PDB file of C-alpha atoms in Angstrom:
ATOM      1  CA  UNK A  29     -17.641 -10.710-100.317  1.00 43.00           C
ATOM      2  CA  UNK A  30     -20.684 -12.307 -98.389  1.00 48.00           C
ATOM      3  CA  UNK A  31     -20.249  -9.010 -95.899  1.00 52.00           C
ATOM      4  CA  UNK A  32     -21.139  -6.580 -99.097  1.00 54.00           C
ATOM      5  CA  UNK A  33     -24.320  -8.299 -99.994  1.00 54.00           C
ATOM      6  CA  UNK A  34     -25.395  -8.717 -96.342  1.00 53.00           C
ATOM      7  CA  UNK A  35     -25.070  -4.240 -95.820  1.00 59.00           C
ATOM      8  CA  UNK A  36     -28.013  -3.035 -98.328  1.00 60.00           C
ATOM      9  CA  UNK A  37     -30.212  -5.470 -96.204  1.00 58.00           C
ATOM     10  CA  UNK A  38     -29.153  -4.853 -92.625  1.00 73.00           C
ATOM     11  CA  UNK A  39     -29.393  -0.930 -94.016  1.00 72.00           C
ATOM     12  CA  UNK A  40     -32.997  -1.285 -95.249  1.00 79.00           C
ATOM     13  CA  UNK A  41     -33.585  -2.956 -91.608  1.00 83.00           C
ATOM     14  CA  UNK A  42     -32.423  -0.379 -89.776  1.00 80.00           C
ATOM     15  CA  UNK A  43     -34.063   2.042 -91.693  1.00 78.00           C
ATOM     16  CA  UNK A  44     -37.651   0.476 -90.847  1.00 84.00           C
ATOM     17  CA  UNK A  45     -36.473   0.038 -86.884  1.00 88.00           C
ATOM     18  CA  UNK A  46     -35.456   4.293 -86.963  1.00 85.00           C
ATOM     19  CA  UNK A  47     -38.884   4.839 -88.845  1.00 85.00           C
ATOM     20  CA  UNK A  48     -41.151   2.926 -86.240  1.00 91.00           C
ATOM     21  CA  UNK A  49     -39.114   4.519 -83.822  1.00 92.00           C
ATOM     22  CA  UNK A  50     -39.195   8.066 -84.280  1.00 88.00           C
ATOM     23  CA  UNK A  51     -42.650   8.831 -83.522  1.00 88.00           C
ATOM     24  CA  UNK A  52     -41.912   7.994 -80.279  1.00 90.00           C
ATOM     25  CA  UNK A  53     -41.298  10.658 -77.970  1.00 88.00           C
ATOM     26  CA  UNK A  54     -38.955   8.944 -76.290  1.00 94.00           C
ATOM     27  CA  UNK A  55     -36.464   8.104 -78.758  1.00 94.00           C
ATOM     28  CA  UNK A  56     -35.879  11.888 -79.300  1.00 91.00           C
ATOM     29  CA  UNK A  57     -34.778  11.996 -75.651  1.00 95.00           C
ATOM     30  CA  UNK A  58     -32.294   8.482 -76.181  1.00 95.00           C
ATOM     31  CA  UNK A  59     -31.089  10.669 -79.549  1.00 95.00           C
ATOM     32  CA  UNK A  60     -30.257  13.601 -77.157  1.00 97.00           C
ATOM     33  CA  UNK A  61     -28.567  11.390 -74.735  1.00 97.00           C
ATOM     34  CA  UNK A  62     -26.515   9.672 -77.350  1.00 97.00           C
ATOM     35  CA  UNK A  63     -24.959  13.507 -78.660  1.00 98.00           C
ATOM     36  CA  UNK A  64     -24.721  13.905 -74.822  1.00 98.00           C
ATOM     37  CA  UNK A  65     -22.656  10.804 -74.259  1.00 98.00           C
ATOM     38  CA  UNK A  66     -20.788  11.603 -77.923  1.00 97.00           C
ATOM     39  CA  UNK A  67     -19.239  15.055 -76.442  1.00 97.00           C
ATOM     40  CA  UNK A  68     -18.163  13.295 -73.300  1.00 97.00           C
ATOM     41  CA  UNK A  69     -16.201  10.632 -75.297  1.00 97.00           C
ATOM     42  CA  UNK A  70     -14.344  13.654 -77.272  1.00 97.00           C
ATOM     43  CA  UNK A  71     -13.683  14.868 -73.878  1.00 97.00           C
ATOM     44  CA  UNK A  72     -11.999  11.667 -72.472  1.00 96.00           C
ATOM     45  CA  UNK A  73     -10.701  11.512 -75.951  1.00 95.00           C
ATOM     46  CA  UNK A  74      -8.327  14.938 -74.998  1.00 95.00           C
ATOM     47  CA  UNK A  75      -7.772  13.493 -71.696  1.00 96.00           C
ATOM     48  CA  UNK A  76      -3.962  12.251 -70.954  1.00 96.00           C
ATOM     49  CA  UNK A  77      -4.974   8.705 -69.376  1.00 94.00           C
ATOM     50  CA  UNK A  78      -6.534   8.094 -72.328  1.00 95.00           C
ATOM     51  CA  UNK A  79      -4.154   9.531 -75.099  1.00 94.00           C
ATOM     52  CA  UNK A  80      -1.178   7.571 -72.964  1.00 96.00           C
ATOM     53  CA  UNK A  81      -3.173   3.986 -73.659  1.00 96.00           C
ATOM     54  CA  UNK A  82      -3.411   3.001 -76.799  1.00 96.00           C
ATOM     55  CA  UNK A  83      -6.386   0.272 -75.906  1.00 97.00           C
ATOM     56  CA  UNK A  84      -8.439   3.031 -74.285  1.00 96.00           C
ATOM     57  CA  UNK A  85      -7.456   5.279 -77.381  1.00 96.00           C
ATOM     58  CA  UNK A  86      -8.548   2.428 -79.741  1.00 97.00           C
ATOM     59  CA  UNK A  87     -11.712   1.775 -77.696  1.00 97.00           C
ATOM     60  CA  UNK A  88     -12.631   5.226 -76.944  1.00 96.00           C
ATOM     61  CA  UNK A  89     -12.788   5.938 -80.499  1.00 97.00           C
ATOM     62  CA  UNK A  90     -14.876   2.642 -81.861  1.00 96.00           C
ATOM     63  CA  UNK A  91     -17.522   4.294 -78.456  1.00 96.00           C
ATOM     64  CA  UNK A  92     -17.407   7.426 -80.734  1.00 97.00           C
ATOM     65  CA  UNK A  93     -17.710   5.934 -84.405  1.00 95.00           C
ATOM     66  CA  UNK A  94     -21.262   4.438 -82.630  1.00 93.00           C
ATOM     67  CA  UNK A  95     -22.278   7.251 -81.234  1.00 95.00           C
ATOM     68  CA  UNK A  96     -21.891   8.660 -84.893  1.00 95.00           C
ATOM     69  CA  UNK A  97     -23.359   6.133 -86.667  1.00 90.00           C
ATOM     70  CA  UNK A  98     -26.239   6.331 -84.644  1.00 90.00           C
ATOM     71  CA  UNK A  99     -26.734  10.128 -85.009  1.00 93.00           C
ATOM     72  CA  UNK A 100     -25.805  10.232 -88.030  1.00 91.00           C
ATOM     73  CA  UNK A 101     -28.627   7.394 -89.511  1.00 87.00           C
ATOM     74  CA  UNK A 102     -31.274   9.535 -86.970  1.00 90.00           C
ATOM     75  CA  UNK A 103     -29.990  13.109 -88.717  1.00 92.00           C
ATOM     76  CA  UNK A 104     -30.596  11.084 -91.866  1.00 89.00           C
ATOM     77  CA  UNK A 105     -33.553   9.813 -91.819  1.00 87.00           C
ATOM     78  CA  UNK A 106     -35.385  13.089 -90.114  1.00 88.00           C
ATOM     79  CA  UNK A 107     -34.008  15.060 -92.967  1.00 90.00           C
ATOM     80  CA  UNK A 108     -35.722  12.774 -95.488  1.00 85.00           C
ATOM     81  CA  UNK A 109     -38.433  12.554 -93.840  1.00 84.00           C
ATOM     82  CA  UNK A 110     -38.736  16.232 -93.729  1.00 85.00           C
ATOM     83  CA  UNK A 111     -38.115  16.881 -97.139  1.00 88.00           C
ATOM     84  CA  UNK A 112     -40.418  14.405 -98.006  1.00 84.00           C
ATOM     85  CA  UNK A 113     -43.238  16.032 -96.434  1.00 82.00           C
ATOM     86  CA  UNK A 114     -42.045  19.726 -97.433  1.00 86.00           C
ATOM     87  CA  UNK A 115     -42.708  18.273-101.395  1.00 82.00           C
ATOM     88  CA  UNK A 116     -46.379  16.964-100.613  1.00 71.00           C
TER      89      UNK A 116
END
C-alpha cells in the first residue's frame, strides 16, 4: 500500500531530473548508448550460456526492463515535449 502512494511522487521526480536533463547535449549521447547497450542484452539474451542459466536469464532480463524504462520515460517525455511546442 505505502509503495502505491510513494510512485506518482518518485514519477513527478523523475520527470523534473529528464526535463533538466535533456537540454544537455550530452544526455542525448548516454540515451544512444543506453538503446546501444539494450540491443546487446537481446543479443546475450539469444545466446545459449545465457538461455541454459536461469540466474543470468533472470538477470539479463531485469538489465533489459532498465534499459526500457529508461528509454521509454526519455521517448516519453521528448514526445510531449514536442507536441507541446507543435500547439504553441
Amino acid at each position: 500500500m505505502a509503495k502505491k502512494t510513494h510512485q506518482p511522487l518518485r514519477d513527478e521526480d523523475l520527470q523534473e531530473a529528464m526535463a533538466q536533463l535533456i537540454p544537455n547535449g550530452n544526455f542525448g549521447t548516454y540515451i544512444k548508448a543506453i538503446r546501444d547497450q539494450r540491443e546487446v542484452v537481446i543479443k546475450e539474451l539469444c545466446s545459449d550460456a545465457v538461455m541454459k542459466d536461469d540466474r543470468l536469464t533472470c538477470a539479463a532480463v531485469g538489465e533489459l526492463r532498465s534499459y526500457e524504462n529508461l528509454i521509454s520515460m526519455y521517448d516519453d517525455f521528448v514526445d510531449r515535449r514536442d507536441a507541446e511546442s507543435n500547439e504553441e
